[in-house]
Amino acid sequence: MDTSSVAKPHYEINDTKNVHLLEERQSATFNVEEFTQFMFGQSDNYYEINTRRKIIRLALAHPIHRTHLPFEYLNADEHYSLVIRKSLLAIEEAKHLKITNDKHRQWFFYIFSSGRFAFYIHDVMCTYAIETMSNEEQKRKFLPLAKSYRITTAYTQTELGHGTDLRRLETEAVFDRETDSFVLNTPTLTSTKFWPGALARSSNYALLMAHLYAPDRNHPCGNQMFLVQLRDLDTHELLPGVETGSISTRFNDCAGDNGYLRLTNVRVPRTNMLMKAAEVDRNGNFQRCGDARVLYGAMIHMRIHLSYSFAVSLAQAITIATRYSAVRFQGSNPQGKETRILDYPLQQEKLVPCLASAYAFLVTFLSLNNYFNNLKTNETVFFRQLPELHALAAGLKAYTSSVGERLAQNCRVSCGGHGFLFASGIIGIRNFLDASTSAEGDTVVLYQQTARYILKMIQRVEEDSDKGLDASIAYLRAKVWSGKTMINLEDYCHLFESRAQLLAKEALALMFESSLSPYATFLKNSIQLVQLAKAHMETYIMRSFLEQVNKAAHHPKFSVILEQLFYVFAIHTLRNESKDFIRLNLLTAEQIYELENRLLPDLYTRLRPNLVPLVDAFDFHDVELDSCLGRYDGQAYQALMERARLNPANQEKVPPIWKAIKQGALSKL
């Protein structure tokens, strides 16, 4: 597939059917397509917007998309069956179309399956884990099977009684020398694997974390990863000793076939333990044969990729809410004319910070993803920078999911009652972000991991060590902000970095002053440490955003827009955390009042003509949004009525229960 040429946008301005939305697009002070190409179109840009456009067109050309009702109108069996049909067909179509690049295939699968690709975890996390955690022989054996989807895996770590604390996992793998195999069991109720996506009905293998015992039950060797077959590859029947099932009803269909797993004396070959970092030989002797830190690679990769998903989800939510706000009128002005709700300052207060945050999150993902990919090319450098990388990946996943969930809810509220319909498109986004604050790492647990790294770095600074600091934390040695006013973008970055530095010094002092054990001290101060981690991530996001603004130096119109979005993100974040800036004597209450009540509303006014063009620049296809309210053409009300009439409940003129009542047959029901 040709990925080099520029592809036409999904829509042209002439596709706008709503006159009010057309007015919004005609008010733009910049060229939307040129801005999209600048932000997302460069050949080295992860988003590869031109390739993505071509992939979307290929995915939507298939006739299957015109054969079914909207997903919210399907019952549980219909929903699951359609997801599997589309997912398997997507794999075949990608092969037929010769889409071989992993990222491009994931995009194709996502669009083709209406955002519900059944083997998403297998693609994004499990295959990567097999590739990075297997020895060369295992890679030759397992990777072709995984990449051809002959085997499909569920990442099976979380248990009913334990999640983030891996040391407490109870699933066991005991080596049996006679059969050269491991015997796997979930020996207690709480050891039941619980929550993994695609585990209930879809995957035929599990990439399973278990506590290893070798050469026998008396010798624990820590947690290891095993590739465990769950189902017969020809019949899809569960194998002996394997019990799986769904953990919920309709929620399960939306969340991704989440399930539980119990194992009773299930045997896997010795060579099914992934052995890049540790191995067990034929006699059951356990030895480490590489750097155990390699295990972090798959986890960091997943957290960075999730941050991308959260940023895109927030961008979709704000696109829907902004377009709807441009066509919705409510209330009258003194002249008796209805007011467009996007013109209300209170509506702008809900939406503009969401828009600024979406752009901030998207560019921050690019920054961290590029850093991760560069480090991967040199294992020595990767391991040296692993503490920083782990802290950033954990913190960004926590920040983008938790803040994104709150902002997506603002988008939902901004759409009024219609925003609560599944047909709005925002409910699914909000629910996804809500679940994501817990999935693949609870928010506060991840923040504490980031805080531990910051504490080590500030201790290095306080000890006056000659050791250097990682780039993301170098501000710990910078001079504290002492300016009277913020003049430019760099001033805001410096201000936020000074806040994080002072919070880090306070946290270190609390740790040293305590007479409690290190564990008890950390626990006692965990609230402050989470705040420290958030402050650190805000400095990283703002630095990443500033870097993108600087790239626009030769594009004055783009530069102005990006600067305005930067200021909105910075001031909105600052006012939400104002207690820190006041308490640390970085700003006065009066200064924050001026920023919040003078400068921020002024920024909303200046951005107002470009709000719709800025969400158009995300370049989402209507199918991606799956929203009646956020359609590009602006026909929100027509779309709502069309969707309502498709509801199967409307097919019966008189519902069966009322027929029975009116015919006097209620007693027979």
XYZ file of C-alpha atoms in Angstrom:
669
model
C 0.000 0.000 0.000
C 1.326 3.417 -0.958
C 1.986 5.440 2.198
C 4.008 8.276 0.728
C 1.466 10.557 -0.954
C -0.888 13.089 0.608
C -4.458 11.795 0.902
C -7.558 13.936 0.606
C -9.439 14.704 3.846
C -12.496 12.632 4.665
C -14.694 15.706 4.246
C -14.611 19.060 2.502
C -16.255 22.186 3.865
C -18.951 21.833 1.168
C -20.086 18.623 2.900
C -21.507 20.783 5.700
C -25.309 20.774 5.557
C -26.037 22.782 8.695
C -25.774 26.506 7.970
C -24.619 27.325 11.504
C -21.783 24.807 11.361
C -20.832 26.184 7.965
C -20.542 29.655 9.514
C -18.173 28.251 12.118
C -15.938 26.684 9.489
C -15.897 29.835 7.396
C -14.735 31.856 10.413
C -11.413 29.982 10.713
C -8.284 32.123 10.798
C -6.136 29.270 9.468
C -6.308 26.547 6.836
C -7.572 23.411 8.574
C -5.979 20.923 6.168
C -2.594 22.632 6.373
C -2.796 22.612 10.168
C -3.726 18.911 10.173
C -0.734 18.135 7.962
C 1.535 20.187 10.237
C 0.344 18.480 13.426
C -0.185 14.918 12.213
C 0.997 14.530 8.631
C 4.802 14.403 8.619
C 6.369 11.124 7.500
C 8.081 10.633 10.869
C 4.921 11.484 12.825
C 3.304 8.528 14.599
C -0.163 9.606 13.463
C 0.702 9.401 9.721
C -2.562 11.115 8.889
C -2.353 10.505 5.139
C -1.772 6.783 5.513
C -4.496 6.640 8.118
C -6.980 8.249 5.723
C -6.233 5.612 3.092
C -6.586 2.806 5.629
C -9.934 4.144 6.845
C -11.272 4.277 3.296
C -10.160 0.694 2.669
C -11.736 -0.504 5.919
C -15.077 1.206 5.286
C -15.404 -0.042 1.718
C -16.465 -3.521 2.846
C -20.210 -4.291 2.576
C -20.447 -5.864 6.053
C -20.800 -2.396 7.566
C -24.184 -1.981 5.913
C -25.642 -5.253 7.188
C -26.318 -4.611 10.879
C -28.044 -2.334 13.342
C -26.105 0.072 15.593
C -24.353 -1.904 18.321
C -26.497 -0.520 21.152
C -29.553 -2.202 19.611
C -28.020 -5.712 19.541
C -28.571 -8.256 22.290
C -25.535 -9.797 23.996
C -25.183 -12.771 21.636
C -25.694 -10.640 18.518
C -23.187 -8.092 19.795
C -20.472 -10.663 20.496
C -21.077 -12.562 17.255
C -20.800 -9.386 15.189
C -17.599 -8.353 16.982
C -15.996 -11.731 16.238
C -17.206 -11.781 12.618
C -15.840 -8.297 11.978
C -12.581 -9.012 13.795
C -11.831 -12.214 11.871
C -12.896 -10.647 8.591
C -10.660 -7.650 9.313
C -7.672 -9.977 9.661
C -8.455 -11.624 6.325
C -9.026 -8.301 4.561
C -5.776 -6.815 5.884
C -3.938 -9.850 4.558
C -5.695 -9.548 1.202
C -4.872 -5.836 0.995
C -1.254 -6.535 1.974
C -1.329 -4.239 5.019
C 1.732 -5.606 6.806
C 2.892 -2.723 9.019
C 1.801 -3.511 12.601
C 0.528 -0.015 13.364
C -1.321 0.258 10.071
C -2.959 -3.125 10.663
C -4.095 -2.010 14.106
C -5.697 1.076 12.591
C -7.396 -1.045 9.924
C -8.668 -3.513 12.523
C -9.977 -0.697 14.729
C -11.995 0.931 11.950
C -13.177 -2.316 10.369
C -14.423 -3.658 13.715
C -16.124 -0.369 14.679
C -13.591 0.156 17.460
C -14.214 -3.299 18.923
C -11.384 -5.478 17.600
C -11.603 -8.676 19.636
C -7.858 -9.307 19.620
C -6.671 -5.807 20.501
C -4.777 -6.926 23.619
C -3.241 -9.805 21.685
C -2.051 -7.356 19.038
C -0.860 -4.474 21.179
C 0.459 -6.157 24.305
C 0.781 -9.927 24.051
C 2.578 -10.196 20.715
C 4.977 -7.478 21.832
C 5.567 -9.341 25.107
C 6.263 -12.610 23.293
C 8.726 -10.792 21.057
C 10.610 -9.110 23.891
C 10.429 -11.794 26.600
C 11.135 -14.951 24.571
C 14.508 -16.432 23.684
C 15.406 -16.778 20.010
C 14.101 -20.338 19.696
C 10.771 -19.388 21.273
C 10.419 -16.373 19.003
C 10.881 -18.583 15.960
C 8.202 -20.933 17.258
C 5.581 -18.609 18.738
C 5.754 -15.327 16.824
C 4.568 -16.687 13.450
C 1.605 -18.308 15.218
C 0.776 -15.104 17.103
C 1.157 -12.792 14.106
C -0.965 -15.073 11.916
C -3.644 -15.242 14.654
C -3.451 -19.019 14.710
C -3.018 -18.453 18.419
C -4.709 -15.478 20.082
C -3.717 -14.549 23.590
C -5.180 -12.806 26.614
C -2.748 -10.982 28.918
C -3.591 -12.827 32.111
C -2.076 -11.247 35.190
C -4.743 -9.708 37.446
C -6.397 -12.020 39.953
C -9.634 -11.826 41.872
C -7.782 -10.914 45.061
C -4.673 -9.161 43.707
C -3.879 -6.775 40.900
C -1.014 -4.306 40.905
C 0.922 -6.036 43.707
C 2.531 -8.773 41.614
C 4.370 -10.263 44.576
C 1.038 -11.366 46.022
C -0.166 -13.239 42.942
C -1.189 -16.769 43.891
C -1.343 -18.687 40.597
C 1.288 -21.437 40.724
C 3.478 -23.154 38.141
C 5.326 -26.160 39.635
C 7.971 -27.937 37.577
C 7.481 -31.683 37.047
C 10.807 -33.286 36.119
C 9.266 -36.562 34.984
C 7.172 -34.984 32.234
C 9.427 -31.965 31.571
C 6.450 -29.687 32.076
C 4.920 -27.170 34.453
C 1.733 -27.929 36.351
C -0.394 -24.813 36.687
C -3.074 -24.253 39.315
C -5.183 -21.449 40.709
C -5.227 -22.989 44.197
C -7.479 -20.493 45.987
C -10.589 -18.510 45.193
C -8.625 -15.265 45.183
C -6.051 -16.720 42.760
C -8.704 -16.851 40.022
C -7.527 -14.782 37.081
C -10.151 -12.048 36.778
C -10.687 -9.176 34.323
C -8.358 -9.934 31.386
C -9.797 -8.800 28.071
C -10.689 -11.435 25.438
C -10.306 -14.164 28.064
C -13.938 -15.184 28.473
C -14.743 -16.528 25.010
C -12.273 -15.268 22.418
C -8.650 -16.197 23.150
C -7.294 -19.707 22.746
C -4.107 -19.001 24.711
C -3.231 -17.017 27.807
C -0.003 -15.137 28.378
C -0.143 -15.900 32.064
C 1.813 -14.620 35.053
C 2.363 -17.285 37.700
C 4.648 -17.950 40.641
C 7.286 -20.466 39.561
C 8.498 -23.351 41.731
C 11.533 -25.271 40.411
C 12.959 -27.839 40.611
C 10.107 -28.673 42.963
C 7.389 -27.206 45.173
C 9.915 -26.315 47.864
C 11.887 -23.863 45.747
C 10.073 -20.603 44.834
C 11.622 -18.667 41.939
C 9.376 -15.612 41.672
C 6.865 -14.640 39.028
C 7.395 -15.780 35.450
C 5.402 -15.539 32.240
C 3.924 -18.656 30.619
C 2.175 -19.271 27.322
C -0.767 -21.483 28.269
C -3.146 -23.105 25.805
C -6.769 -22.779 26.901
C -8.771 -24.044 23.931
C -8.477 -26.605 21.162
C -7.268 -24.773 18.057
C -9.631 -26.692 15.769
C -12.846 -26.834 17.837
C -12.379 -23.901 20.280
C -13.394 -26.286 23.087
C -11.829 -25.635 26.485
C -9.030 -28.038 27.351
C -9.235 -30.305 30.440
C -8.637 -28.448 33.688
C -9.479 -25.046 32.168
C -12.512 -23.054 33.276
C -13.239 -19.654 31.758
C -16.306 -17.453 31.698
C -17.598 -13.923 31.353
C -17.508 -11.716 34.422
C -20.475 -9.553 33.551
C -23.395 -9.226 31.181
C -23.810 -6.319 28.780
C -20.847 -4.415 30.214
C -18.678 -7.324 29.130
C -19.603 -6.826 25.479
C -18.586 -3.185 25.572
C -15.433 -3.669 27.641
C -13.875 -6.420 25.538
C -14.955 -9.953 26.525
C -13.425 -9.639 29.984
C -13.396 -12.928 31.804
C -12.142 -15.173 34.573
C -9.869 -18.212 34.445
C -9.374 -21.135 36.779
C -6.732 -23.806 36.204
C -6.683 -27.279 37.739
C -3.511 -29.306 37.078
C -3.060 -27.863 33.609
C 0.262 -28.891 32.086
C 2.346 -26.835 29.686
C 5.725 -27.805 28.185
C 8.804 -26.455 29.936
C 9.604 -24.444 26.819
C 6.337 -22.506 27.197
C 7.867 -20.401 29.952
C 9.189 -17.276 28.239
C 12.918 -17.546 28.799
C 14.773 -14.444 27.686
C 15.472 -13.269 31.243
C 15.308 -16.581 33.139
C 15.166 -20.252 32.258
C 14.542 -23.693 33.712
C 16.604 -26.560 32.274
C 15.595 -30.194 31.801
C 16.590 -31.013 35.380
C 14.550 -28.181 36.821
C 17.478 -25.905 37.584
C 16.435 -22.254 37.540
C 18.822 -19.531 36.512
C 18.631 -15.969 35.335
C 20.139 -15.624 31.889
C 19.509 -11.998 31.087
C 18.419 -8.722 32.590
C 15.141 -9.174 34.474
C 14.324 -5.562 33.653
C 13.375 -6.701 30.173
C 10.011 -7.610 31.730
C 9.252 -3.893 32.015
C 9.392 -3.410 28.252
C 5.928 -4.804 27.460
C 4.354 -2.961 30.390
C 5.900 0.393 29.427
C 4.955 -0.143 25.787
C 1.356 -0.806 26.801
C 1.112 2.211 29.106
C 2.460 4.557 26.464
C 0.068 3.135 23.888
C -2.825 3.506 26.333
C -1.933 7.175 26.779
C -2.335 7.513 23.023
C -5.773 5.879 23.240
C -6.824 8.233 26.038
C -5.646 11.312 24.128
C -7.521 10.233 21.002
C -10.642 9.441 23.045
C -10.630 12.900 24.613
C -10.133 14.446 21.173
C -13.171 12.515 19.933
C -15.281 13.649 22.892
C -14.407 17.311 22.429
C -15.049 17.042 18.677
C -18.575 15.775 19.338
C -19.322 18.341 22.047
C -17.945 21.297 20.080
C -19.785 20.504 16.852
C -23.030 19.944 18.721
C -22.569 23.193 20.652
C -22.259 24.988 17.323
C -25.640 23.757 16.045
C -27.585 23.779 19.332
C -29.458 26.958 20.261
C -30.875 27.595 23.711
C -32.155 30.748 25.398
C -32.878 34.149 23.906
C -30.898 37.387 23.740
C -32.543 40.817 24.329
C -33.460 40.950 20.637
C -35.447 37.736 21.014
C -33.049 35.593 18.972
C -31.971 32.191 20.187
C -28.358 31.933 21.346
C -25.915 29.378 20.018
C -24.722 27.555 23.139
C -21.094 27.708 21.982
C -21.353 31.486 22.435
C -22.048 31.184 26.167
C -18.907 31.779 28.271
C -19.989 28.973 30.609
C -20.084 26.543 27.669
C -16.651 27.710 26.568
C -15.447 27.197 30.125
C -16.505 23.549 29.853
C -15.100 22.915 26.387
C -12.007 25.001 25.658
C -9.858 23.461 28.443
C -10.868 20.033 27.104
C -9.716 21.053 23.634
C -6.409 22.408 24.923
C -5.847 19.262 27.000
C -6.539 17.002 24.025
C -3.854 18.752 21.986
C -1.479 18.707 24.963
C -1.979 14.964 25.478
C -1.544 14.146 21.784
C 1.788 15.957 21.471
C 3.017 14.567 24.803
C 2.326 11.037 23.626
C 4.386 11.778 20.507
C 7.268 13.012 22.642
C 7.309 10.006 24.972
C 6.710 7.465 22.213
C 9.615 8.844 20.183
C 11.823 8.717 23.268
C 10.824 5.102 23.939
C 11.472 4.033 20.341
C 14.865 5.723 20.286
C 15.896 4.011 23.511
C 14.820 0.590 22.240
C 17.537 0.659 19.598
C 20.266 0.360 22.243
C 19.644 -2.077 25.105
C 22.390 -0.590 27.282
C 20.971 2.910 26.996
C 17.434 1.558 27.406
C 18.268 -0.049 30.749
C 20.150 3.053 31.915
C 17.115 5.239 31.216
C 14.571 2.672 32.362
C 13.794 4.348 35.734
C 12.961 7.631 34.006
C 11.031 5.891 31.239
C 9.047 3.813 33.723
C 8.198 6.907 35.789
C 7.045 8.837 32.726
C 4.990 5.970 31.272
C 3.302 5.270 34.609
C 2.643 8.952 35.257
C 1.337 9.725 31.782
C -1.001 6.737 31.819
C -2.338 7.844 35.213
C -2.668 11.508 34.250
C -4.254 11.142 30.815
C -6.779 8.543 31.996
C -7.905 10.342 35.164
C -7.917 13.868 33.740
C -9.311 12.597 30.444
C -12.208 10.881 32.220
C -13.114 14.082 34.057
C -12.910 16.196 30.918
C -14.926 13.677 28.883
C -17.639 13.967 31.519
C -17.550 17.750 30.998
C -18.144 17.088 27.302
C -21.065 14.836 28.161
C -22.619 17.456 30.435
C -22.101 20.171 27.829
C -24.389 18.260 25.457
C -27.309 18.263 27.897
C -29.747 15.373 27.896
C -28.844 14.296 24.357
C -25.296 13.727 25.575
C -26.550 10.922 27.794
C -27.753 8.873 24.814
C -25.488 6.119 23.541
C -26.117 7.703 20.153
C -24.223 10.789 21.335
C -20.996 8.799 21.138
C -19.697 10.367 24.348
C -21.097 7.768 26.748
C -18.893 5.033 25.303
C -15.853 7.321 25.410
C -16.497 8.350 28.996
C -17.033 4.755 30.116
C -13.807 3.688 28.408
C -11.834 6.425 30.155
C -13.568 5.667 33.446
C -12.529 2.008 33.280
C -9.045 3.019 32.175
C -8.282 4.743 35.472
C -8.100 1.226 36.950
C -7.150 -1.034 34.014
C -3.455 -1.784 33.439
C -2.470 0.057 36.602
C -4.571 1.970 39.110
C -4.070 5.730 38.917
C -2.819 6.342 42.456
C -0.574 3.266 42.386
C 1.066 4.481 39.184
C 1.499 7.967 40.596
C 3.314 6.470 43.580
C 5.707 4.677 41.220
C 6.461 8.012 39.593
C 6.903 9.615 43.018
C 9.497 7.017 44.060
C 11.612 7.961 41.079
C 11.334 11.679 41.892
C 12.350 11.044 45.507
C 15.499 9.234 44.363
C 16.377 12.080 42.029
C 15.803 14.866 44.576
C 17.866 12.921 47.109
C 20.684 12.835 44.551
C 20.408 16.615 44.176
C 20.290 17.270 47.921
C 23.374 15.129 48.460
C 25.127 17.373 45.933
C 25.998 14.367 43.846
C 27.912 14.927 40.621
C 25.676 12.430 38.890
C 23.628 13.914 36.097
C 19.852 14.106 36.016
C 17.558 12.782 33.323
C 16.200 15.449 30.990
C 12.630 15.221 32.306
C 13.767 15.872 35.872
C 16.634 18.326 35.266
C 14.512 21.138 36.686
C 15.348 19.867 40.182
C 18.667 21.742 39.900
C 17.160 24.864 38.308
C 16.735 28.199 40.067
C 13.284 28.580 41.601
C 10.871 30.934 39.857
C 10.959 34.453 41.296
C 9.268 36.495 38.594
C 6.420 38.855 39.295
C 4.410 38.031 36.180
C 4.408 35.375 33.457
C 5.395 36.982 30.175
C 5.838 34.041 27.830
C 5.371 30.280 27.537
C 8.780 29.527 29.002
C 7.775 31.418 32.158
C 4.848 29.059 32.687
C 7.072 26.020 32.236
C 9.559 27.458 34.729
C 6.754 28.231 37.177
C 5.381 24.683 37.072
C 8.866 23.188 37.349
C 9.586 25.322 40.422
C 6.389 24.069 42.012
C 7.395 20.443 41.337
C 10.899 21.078 42.657
C 9.634 22.588 45.913
C 7.104 19.779 46.374
C 9.892 17.252 45.844
C 12.074 18.914 48.484
C 9.154 18.955 50.937
C 8.441 15.292 50.285
C 12.079 14.317 50.835
C 12.158 16.265 54.106
C 9.038 14.450 55.306
C 10.640 11.101 54.500
C 13.842 11.933 56.378
C 12.190 13.526 59.394
C 9.937 10.589 60.153
C 10.825 8.103 62.887
C 8.635 5.482 61.237
C 9.844 2.714 58.972
C 10.409 3.642 55.305
C 7.240 1.756 54.368
C 5.122 3.458 57.038
C 6.608 6.838 56.170
C 5.818 6.418 52.483
C 2.298 5.305 53.334
C 1.747 8.221 55.701
C 2.819 10.735 53.061
C 1.262 9.012 50.057
C -1.295 11.788 49.487
C 1.457 14.375 49.134
C 3.491 11.997 46.965
C 0.630 11.530 44.518
C 0.347 15.312 44.283
C 4.096 15.470 43.609
C 3.800 12.926 40.800
C 0.948 14.886 39.201
C 3.015 18.069 39.403
C 5.931 16.313 37.710
C 3.727 15.052 34.870
C 2.296 18.533 34.357
C 5.815 19.864 33.853
C 6.495 17.122 31.304
C 3.266 17.762 29.410
C 3.913 21.495 29.292
C 7.489 21.038 28.070
C 6.245 18.685 25.343
C 3.547 21.181 24.365
C 6.073 24.021 24.269
C 8.292 21.957 21.975
C 5.388 21.611 19.526
C 4.656 25.350 19.701
C 8.286 26.076 18.868
C 8.088 23.840 15.799
C 5.412 26.186 14.467
C 7.744 29.190 14.522
C 7.758 29.356 10.715
C 3.952 29.096 10.555
C 2.694 32.288 12.256
C -1.004 31.419 12.092
C -0.412 27.981 13.585
C 1.951 29.380 16.188
C -0.657 31.836 17.465
C -3.288 29.104 17.784
C -0.954 26.697 19.559
C 0.230 29.411 21.936
C -3.372 30.188 22.875
C -4.077 26.500 23.515
C -0.891 26.259 25.583
C -1.936 29.200 27.746
C -5.400 27.712 28.270
C -3.938 24.374 29.361
C -1.414 26.053 31.651
C -3.828 28.462 33.341
C -6.632 25.906 33.613
C -4.211 23.475 35.276
C -2.743 26.196 37.469
C -6.093 27.316 38.831
C -7.047 23.711 39.597
C -3.844 23.376 41.625
C -3.767 26.944 42.933
C -3.209 25.927 46.554
C 0.288 24.704 45.710
C 1.326 27.928 43.985
C -0.038 30.098 46.796
C 1.351 27.989 49.650
C 4.806 27.769 48.041
C 4.853 31.565 47.530
C 5.164 31.232 43.777
C 2.007 33.245 43.055
C -0.422 35.310 45.074
C -4.146 34.723 45.232
C -4.620 38.003 43.382
C -2.384 36.857 40.526
C -4.311 33.619 40.170
C -7.583 35.531 40.285
C -6.398 37.694 37.392
C -5.336 34.661 35.380
C -8.593 32.825 35.985
C -11.040 35.686 35.628
C -9.315 37.987 33.156
C -6.819 36.168 30.962
C -8.572 32.797 30.647
C -11.945 34.221 29.440
C -10.012 36.476 27.046
C -8.295 33.396 25.606
C -11.691 31.756 25.135
C -12.839 34.803 23.176
C -9.752 34.793 20.972
C -10.076 31.073 20.289
C -13.835 31.239 19.713
C -13.695 31.634 15.870
C -11.431 28.591 15.633
C -13.095 26.104 17.966
C -14.875 24.076 15.285
C -11.905 24.273 12.871
C -9.606 23.017 15.648
C -11.695 19.901 16.260
C -12.048 19.392 12.492
C -8.237 19.321 12.385
C -8.255 16.053 14.356
C -9.599 14.567 11.108
C -11.969 11.986 12.574
C -14.272 10.115 10.245
C -17.925 10.042 11.305
C -17.659 6.255 11.683
C -14.891 6.695 14.262
C -17.003 9.109 16.288
C -20.172 6.987 15.955
C -22.095 10.048 17.081
C -25.354 11.597 15.980
C -24.342 14.834 17.695
C -20.847 15.140 16.241
C -21.448 14.424 12.543
C -19.349 16.482 10.175
C -22.411 17.667 8.227
C -24.053 19.056 11.393
C -27.353 17.199 10.927
C -27.578 16.238 14.604
C -31.357 16.214 14.967
C -31.959 14.307 11.750
C -29.396 11.729 12.839
C -30.988 11.334 16.268
C -34.371 10.612 14.716
C -32.888 8.189 12.194
C -31.107 6.327 14.998
C -34.238 6.258 17.179
C -36.347 4.782 14.381
C -33.833 1.927 14.020
C -34.510 0.831 17.603
C -36.017 -2.695 17.435
C -38.408 -1.687 20.225
C -40.159 0.531 17.699
C -40.891 -2.259 15.237
C -44.009 -3.411 17.076
C -46.919 -0.968 16.833
C -48.376 -2.530 19.971
C -45.854 -4.186 22.316
C -46.648 -7.889 23.000
C -47.244 -7.292 26.714
C -49.939 -4.733 25.928
C -51.532 -7.047 23.374
C -51.767 -9.696 26.077
C -53.237 -7.243 28.583
C -55.842 -5.891 26.169
C -56.807 -9.405 25.090
C -57.251 -10.485 28.706
C -54.443 -13.020 28.475
C -52.200 -11.576 31.176
C -52.725 -14.575 33.454
C -51.211 -16.821 30.778
C -47.913 -14.904 30.564
